[in-house]
């Protein structure tokens, strides 16, 4: 089945700097890649997603890139702010396996002010 | 409601007891998912409903776990003969259709003592 690996496990940046989180997936059939932000005691919140027919997508300070050949995708956050501090999860969806999302292990992002 | 609602938010039960966890999806969403999240890990898929039927239950760990969605809206996850290893946050998500973005509830934290 699908396996998603996420790096780094923790990331500390200075306020205003950029943060990059990378994920790799194993199943070339995956065609949908969302990113979720999870704050303490809350459920995951979708922040951006990308489908396999697109190489890059941006939404204000957040962007996601996808390299289908290499089977990896990345989250880029620019001009980081203290409120960006949270756990970020990448995921991949394998449609042929019933639409379930397979998640990475998460990245703890700390933005120091 | 505006989002996915899960009740209770916290549940403490004794080993061997039976528990039910409830999920109210976003109104009009046909797809509903249950995930389990252990401390420091990403959510792991349990079961997916399309309408009233379980389209994929491959993530249920054993036959102590069962879920229903009798009217295609509210879903209940049922766990029999609970074990300490069942302690985790149980997350519910819903999406408008099977290939649109999934929105998560805040989760139910289950503690088996």
mmCIF file of C-alpha atoms in Angstrom:
data_model
loop_
_atom_site.group_PDB
_atom_site.id
_atom_site.type_symbol
_atom_site.label_atom_id
_atom_site.label_comp_id
_atom_site.label_asym_id
_atom_site.label_seq_id
_atom_site.Cartn_x
_atom_site.Cartn_y
_atom_site.Cartn_z
ATOM 1 C CA UNK A 1 0.000 0.000 0.000
ATOM 2 C CA UNK A 2 0.830 3.685 -0.032
ATOM 3 C CA UNK A 3 3.582 4.986 2.280
ATOM 4 C CA UNK A 4 4.167 8.699 2.949
ATOM 5 C CA UNK A 5 7.362 9.954 4.541
ATOM 6 C CA UNK A 6 7.674 13.502 5.870
ATOM 7 C CA UNK A 7 10.755 15.556 6.781
ATOM 8 C CA UNK A 8 11.839 17.218 8.961
ATOM 9 C CA UNK A 9 10.073 16.053 12.100
ATOM 10 C CA UNK A 10 10.723 19.426 13.754
ATOM 11 C CA UNK A 11 11.542 22.794 12.236
ATOM 12 C CA UNK A 12 12.389 26.056 13.997
ATOM 13 C CA UNK A 13 12.526 29.302 12.049
ATOM 14 C CA UNK A 14 12.781 32.953 12.884
ATOM 15 C CA UNK A 15 9.699 35.077 12.302
ATOM 16 C CA UNK A 16 9.744 36.368 8.754
ATOM 17 C CA UNK A 17 11.856 33.519 7.400
ATOM 18 C CA UNK A 18 10.590 30.796 5.066
ATOM 19 C CA UNK A 19 9.780 27.220 6.061
ATOM 20 C CA UNK A 20 9.861 24.182 3.781
ATOM 21 C CA UNK A 21 8.450 20.752 4.595
ATOM 22 C CA UNK A 22 8.990 17.821 2.236
ATOM 23 C CA UNK A 23 7.094 14.588 1.665
ATOM 24 C CA UNK A 24 7.643 11.555 -0.516
ATOM 25 C CA UNK A 25 5.074 8.949 -1.494
ATOM 26 C CA UNK A 26 5.426 5.442 -2.828
ATOM 27 C CA UNK A 27 2.354 4.739 -4.953
ATOM 28 C CA UNK A 28 2.431 6.346 -8.391
ATOM 29 C CA UNK A 29 -1.380 5.958 -8.535
ATOM 30 C CA UNK A 30 -1.813 8.707 -5.910
ATOM 31 C CA UNK A 31 -3.440 11.736 -7.484
ATOM 32 C CA UNK A 32 -4.354 14.124 -4.650
ATOM 33 C CA UNK A 33 -2.034 15.668 -2.065
ATOM 34 C CA UNK A 34 -3.457 17.834 0.744
ATOM 35 C CA UNK A 35 -1.640 19.580 3.560
ATOM 36 C CA UNK A 36 -3.191 19.946 6.995
ATOM 37 C CA UNK A 37 -2.316 22.193 9.944
ATOM 38 C CA UNK A 38 -3.121 20.877 13.414
ATOM 39 C CA UNK A 39 -3.079 23.015 16.534
ATOM 40 C CA UNK A 40 -3.026 21.562 20.019
ATOM 41 C CA UNK A 41 -6.326 19.933 20.939
ATOM 42 C CA UNK A 42 -7.883 20.527 17.535
ATOM 43 C CA UNK A 43 -8.544 18.483 14.453
ATOM 44 C CA UNK A 44 -6.449 18.836 11.282
ATOM 45 C CA UNK A 45 -7.359 21.868 9.176
ATOM 46 C CA UNK A 46 -6.897 21.773 5.399
ATOM 47 C CA UNK A 47 -4.621 24.625 4.322
ATOM 48 C CA UNK A 48 -3.823 23.795 0.702
ATOM 49 C CA UNK A 49 -4.046 20.863 -1.686
ATOM 50 C CA UNK A 50 -2.766 19.914 -5.117
ATOM 51 C CA UNK A 51 -3.857 17.401 -7.717
ATOM 52 C CA UNK A 52 -1.552 15.344 -9.883
ATOM 53 C CA UNK A 53 -2.278 17.323 -13.041
ATOM 54 C CA UNK A 54 -0.776 20.487 -11.510
ATOM 55 C CA UNK A 55 2.871 21.189 -10.630
ATOM 56 C CA UNK A 56 2.465 24.134 -8.277
ATOM 57 C CA UNK A 57 -0.270 25.951 -6.396
ATOM 58 C CA UNK A 58 -0.138 29.135 -4.327
ATOM 59 C CA UNK A 59 -2.431 30.727 -1.775
ATOM 60 C CA UNK A 60 -1.046 33.945 -0.304
ATOM 61 C CA UNK A 61 1.968 32.938 1.852
ATOM 62 C CA UNK A 62 1.532 29.213 1.253
ATOM 63 C CA UNK A 63 2.579 27.218 -1.796
ATOM 64 C CA UNK A 64 2.790 23.543 -2.642
ATOM 65 C CA UNK A 65 4.905 21.960 -5.371
ATOM 66 C CA UNK A 66 4.554 18.455 -6.810
ATOM 67 C CA UNK A 67 7.121 16.382 -8.696
ATOM 68 C CA UNK A 68 5.286 13.315 -9.987
ATOM 69 C CA UNK A 69 8.386 11.773 -11.525
ATOM 70 C CA UNK A 70 10.286 11.850 -8.252
ATOM 71 C CA UNK A 71 7.111 11.214 -6.220
ATOM 72 C CA UNK A 72 7.631 14.060 -3.842
ATOM 73 C CA UNK A 73 5.783 17.212 -2.870
ATOM 74 C CA UNK A 74 6.648 20.153 -0.645
ATOM 75 C CA UNK A 75 4.948 22.849 1.406
ATOM 76 C CA UNK A 76 6.469 26.320 1.368
ATOM 77 C CA UNK A 77 5.473 28.987 3.883
ATOM 78 C CA UNK A 78 6.933 32.450 3.333
ATOM 79 C CA UNK A 79 7.111 35.364 5.782
ATOM 80 C CA UNK A 80 6.369 33.062 8.706
ATOM 81 C CA UNK A 81 4.426 34.407 11.674
ATOM 82 C CA UNK A 82 4.128 33.106 15.262
ATOM 83 C CA UNK A 83 0.578 31.917 14.510
ATOM 84 C CA UNK A 84 2.016 29.557 11.885
ATOM 85 C CA UNK A 85 3.418 27.472 14.768
ATOM 86 C CA UNK A 86 1.621 24.112 14.693
ATOM 87 C CA UNK A 87 2.001 20.532 13.468
ATOM 88 C CA UNK A 88 1.771 20.154 9.700
ATOM 89 C CA UNK A 89 0.783 16.905 7.984
ATOM 90 C CA UNK A 90 1.083 15.966 4.354
ATOM 91 C CA UNK A 91 -1.112 13.253 2.894
ATOM 92 C CA UNK A 92 -1.642 11.328 -0.317
ATOM 93 C CA UNK A 93 -4.834 9.836 -1.617
ATOM 94 C CA UNK A 94 -4.921 6.536 -3.444
ATOM 95 C CA UNK A 95 -8.209 6.452 -5.290
ATOM 96 C CA UNK A 96 -8.046 2.767 -6.121
ATOM 97 C CA UNK A 97 -7.864 1.940 -2.414
ATOM 98 C CA UNK A 98 -11.193 3.541 -1.579
ATOM 99 C CA UNK A 99 -10.374 7.206 -1.320
ATOM 100 C CA UNK A 100 -8.527 7.034 1.991
ATOM 101 C CA UNK A 101 -5.836 9.550 2.864
ATOM 102 C CA UNK A 102 -2.433 8.233 3.953
ATOM 103 C CA UNK A 103 -0.686 10.744 6.208
ATOM 104 C CA UNK A 104 2.912 11.527 6.947
ATOM 105 C CA UNK A 105 4.126 11.520 10.545
ATOM 106 C CA UNK A 106 3.942 15.310 10.845
ATOM 107 C CA UNK A 107 6.303 18.264 11.248
ATOM 108 C CA UNK A 108 6.313 20.444 14.351
ATOM 109 C CA UNK A 109 6.898 23.987 13.143
ATOM 110 C CA UNK A 110 8.024 26.607 15.677
ATOM 111 C CA UNK A 111 8.220 30.226 14.595
ATOM 112 C CA UNK A 112 10.325 32.252 17.002
ATOM 113 C CA UNK A 113 9.547 35.930 17.379
ATOM 114 C CA UNK B 1 -23.618 23.166 12.192
ATOM 115 C CA UNK B 2 -20.914 24.807 10.171
ATOM 116 C CA UNK B 3 -18.302 22.112 10.658
ATOM 117 C CA UNK B 4 -17.868 18.456 11.543
ATOM 118 C CA UNK B 5 -18.974 17.877 15.117
ATOM 119 C CA UNK B 6 -17.763 14.996 17.289
ATOM 120 C CA UNK B 7 -19.088 13.962 20.670
ATOM 121 C CA UNK B 8 -17.940 13.459 23.301
ATOM 122 C CA UNK B 9 -14.744 15.496 23.125
ATOM 123 C CA UNK B 10 -13.206 13.323 25.824
ATOM 124 C CA UNK B 11 -14.068 9.815 26.988
ATOM 125 C CA UNK B 12 -12.448 7.834 29.774
ATOM 126 C CA UNK B 13 -13.472 4.200 30.066
ATOM 127 C CA UNK B 14 -12.333 1.106 31.859
ATOM 128 C CA UNK B 15 -10.622 -1.741 30.073
ATOM 129 C CA UNK B 16 -13.192 -4.206 28.765
ATOM 130 C CA UNK B 17 -16.032 -1.688 28.474
ATOM 131 C CA UNK B 18 -17.982 -0.740 25.340
ATOM 132 C CA UNK B 19 -17.854 2.779 23.913
ATOM 133 C CA UNK B 20 -19.622 4.713 21.173
ATOM 134 C CA UNK B 21 -18.208 7.779 19.477
ATOM 135 C CA UNK B 22 -20.474 10.035 17.435
ATOM 136 C CA UNK B 23 -19.791 12.122 14.334
ATOM 137 C CA UNK B 24 -22.079 14.740 12.788
ATOM 138 C CA UNK B 25 -20.723 15.581 9.324
ATOM 139 C CA UNK B 26 -21.158 18.825 7.440
ATOM 140 C CA UNK B 27 -24.691 18.995 6.071
ATOM 141 C CA UNK B 28 -24.905 17.614 2.550
ATOM 142 C CA UNK B 29 -21.591 15.779 2.649
ATOM 143 C CA UNK B 30 -22.009 12.280 1.256
ATOM 144 C CA UNK B 31 -18.609 10.880 2.214
ATOM 145 C CA UNK B 32 -17.573 10.290 5.828
ATOM 146 C CA UNK B 33 -14.280 8.980 7.190
ATOM 147 C CA UNK B 34 -12.981 7.797 10.554
ATOM 148 C CA UNK B 35 -9.295 8.064 11.436
ATOM 149 C CA UNK B 36 -7.319 7.296 14.585
ATOM 150 C CA UNK B 37 -4.406 9.440 15.736
ATOM 151 C CA UNK B 38 -1.910 8.275 18.330
ATOM 152 C CA UNK B 39 0.318 10.759 20.143
ATOM 153 C CA UNK B 40 3.003 12.202 17.881
ATOM 154 C CA UNK B 41 1.729 10.465 14.755
ATOM 155 C CA UNK B 42 -0.353 11.260 11.726
ATOM 156 C CA UNK B 43 -3.968 10.133 11.458
ATOM 157 C CA UNK B 44 -4.462 6.517 10.359
ATOM 158 C CA UNK B 45 -7.429 5.515 8.236
ATOM 159 C CA UNK B 46 -10.092 3.293 9.782
ATOM 160 C CA UNK B 47 -13.213 3.307 7.591
ATOM 161 C CA UNK B 48 -14.899 5.283 4.801
ATOM 162 C CA UNK B 49 -18.623 5.623 4.107
ATOM 163 C CA UNK B 50 -20.211 6.731 0.878
ATOM 164 C CA UNK B 51 -23.810 7.399 1.827
ATOM 165 C CA UNK B 52 -25.022 4.672 4.162
ATOM 166 C CA UNK B 53 -22.631 1.964 3.088
ATOM 167 C CA UNK B 54 -19.082 1.297 4.226
ATOM 168 C CA UNK B 55 -17.108 1.576 0.988
ATOM 169 C CA UNK B 56 -13.781 0.685 2.605
ATOM 170 C CA UNK B 57 -13.294 -0.717 6.113
ATOM 171 C CA UNK B 58 -9.788 -2.013 5.543
ATOM 172 C CA UNK B 59 -8.338 0.151 8.321
ATOM 173 C CA UNK B 60 -10.399 -1.284 11.170
ATOM 174 C CA UNK B 61 -7.793 -3.051 13.336
ATOM 175 C CA UNK B 62 -9.964 -6.016 14.392
ATOM 176 C CA UNK B 63 -13.546 -7.144 14.875
ATOM 177 C CA UNK B 64 -13.920 -5.182 18.125
ATOM 178 C CA UNK B 65 -14.287 -2.067 15.974
ATOM 179 C CA UNK B 66 -17.474 -1.363 14.044
ATOM 180 C CA UNK B 67 -19.032 1.748 12.523
ATOM 181 C CA UNK B 68 -22.471 2.573 11.172
ATOM 182 C CA UNK B 69 -24.103 5.401 9.249
ATOM 183 C CA UNK B 70 -27.748 4.254 8.992
ATOM 184 C CA UNK B 71 -29.269 7.355 7.391
ATOM 185 C CA UNK B 72 -26.276 8.612 5.450
ATOM 186 C CA UNK B 73 -25.561 11.461 7.850
ATOM 187 C CA UNK B 74 -24.550 10.862 11.493
ATOM 188 C CA UNK B 75 -22.066 8.058 12.063
ATOM 189 C CA UNK B 76 -21.196 6.104 15.188
ATOM 190 C CA UNK B 77 -17.912 4.299 15.793
ATOM 191 C CA UNK B 78 -18.361 1.440 18.230
ATOM 192 C CA UNK B 79 -15.571 -0.271 20.135
ATOM 193 C CA UNK B 80 -16.225 -3.436 22.127
ATOM 194 C CA UNK B 81 -14.098 -4.847 24.950
ATOM 195 C CA UNK B 82 -11.819 -1.819 24.947
ATOM 196 C CA UNK B 83 -8.098 -2.293 25.508
ATOM 197 C CA UNK B 84 -5.490 0.183 26.739
ATOM 198 C CA UNK B 85 -3.975 0.174 23.251
ATOM 199 C CA UNK B 86 -7.206 1.669 21.903
ATOM 200 C CA UNK B 87 -6.372 4.946 23.664
ATOM 201 C CA UNK B 88 -6.002 7.626 20.972
ATOM 202 C CA UNK B 89 -7.782 10.563 19.385
ATOM 203 C CA UNK B 90 -10.514 9.389 17.030
ATOM 204 C CA UNK B 91 -11.069 11.828 14.184
ATOM 205 C CA UNK B 92 -14.022 12.068 11.851
ATOM 206 C CA UNK B 93 -13.951 13.853 8.491
ATOM 207 C CA UNK B 94 -16.491 14.473 5.765
ATOM 208 C CA UNK B 95 -16.407 15.610 2.150
ATOM 209 C CA UNK B 96 -19.097 16.703 -0.308
ATOM 210 C CA UNK B 97 -18.232 13.889 -2.696
ATOM 211 C CA UNK B 98 -15.600 11.192 -2.677
ATOM 212 C CA UNK B 99 -13.131 13.281 -4.684
ATOM 213 C CA UNK B 100 -13.399 16.652 -2.929
ATOM 214 C CA UNK B 101 -11.505 17.962 0.050
ATOM 215 C CA UNK B 102 -12.113 16.399 3.454
ATOM 216 C CA UNK B 103 -12.824 18.502 6.553
ATOM 217 C CA UNK B 104 -12.027 17.134 10.008
ATOM 218 C CA UNK B 105 -13.780 17.449 13.323
ATOM 219 C CA UNK B 106 -11.944 18.249 16.554
ATOM 220 C CA UNK B 107 -11.750 14.588 17.528
ATOM 221 C CA UNK B 108 -12.706 12.459 20.517
ATOM 222 C CA UNK B 109 -9.872 11.698 22.914
ATOM 223 C CA UNK B 110 -10.430 8.154 24.173
ATOM 224 C CA UNK B 111 -8.536 6.988 27.238
ATOM 225 C CA UNK B 112 -8.823 3.370 28.343
ATOM 226 C CA UNK B 113 -7.676 2.829 31.934
#
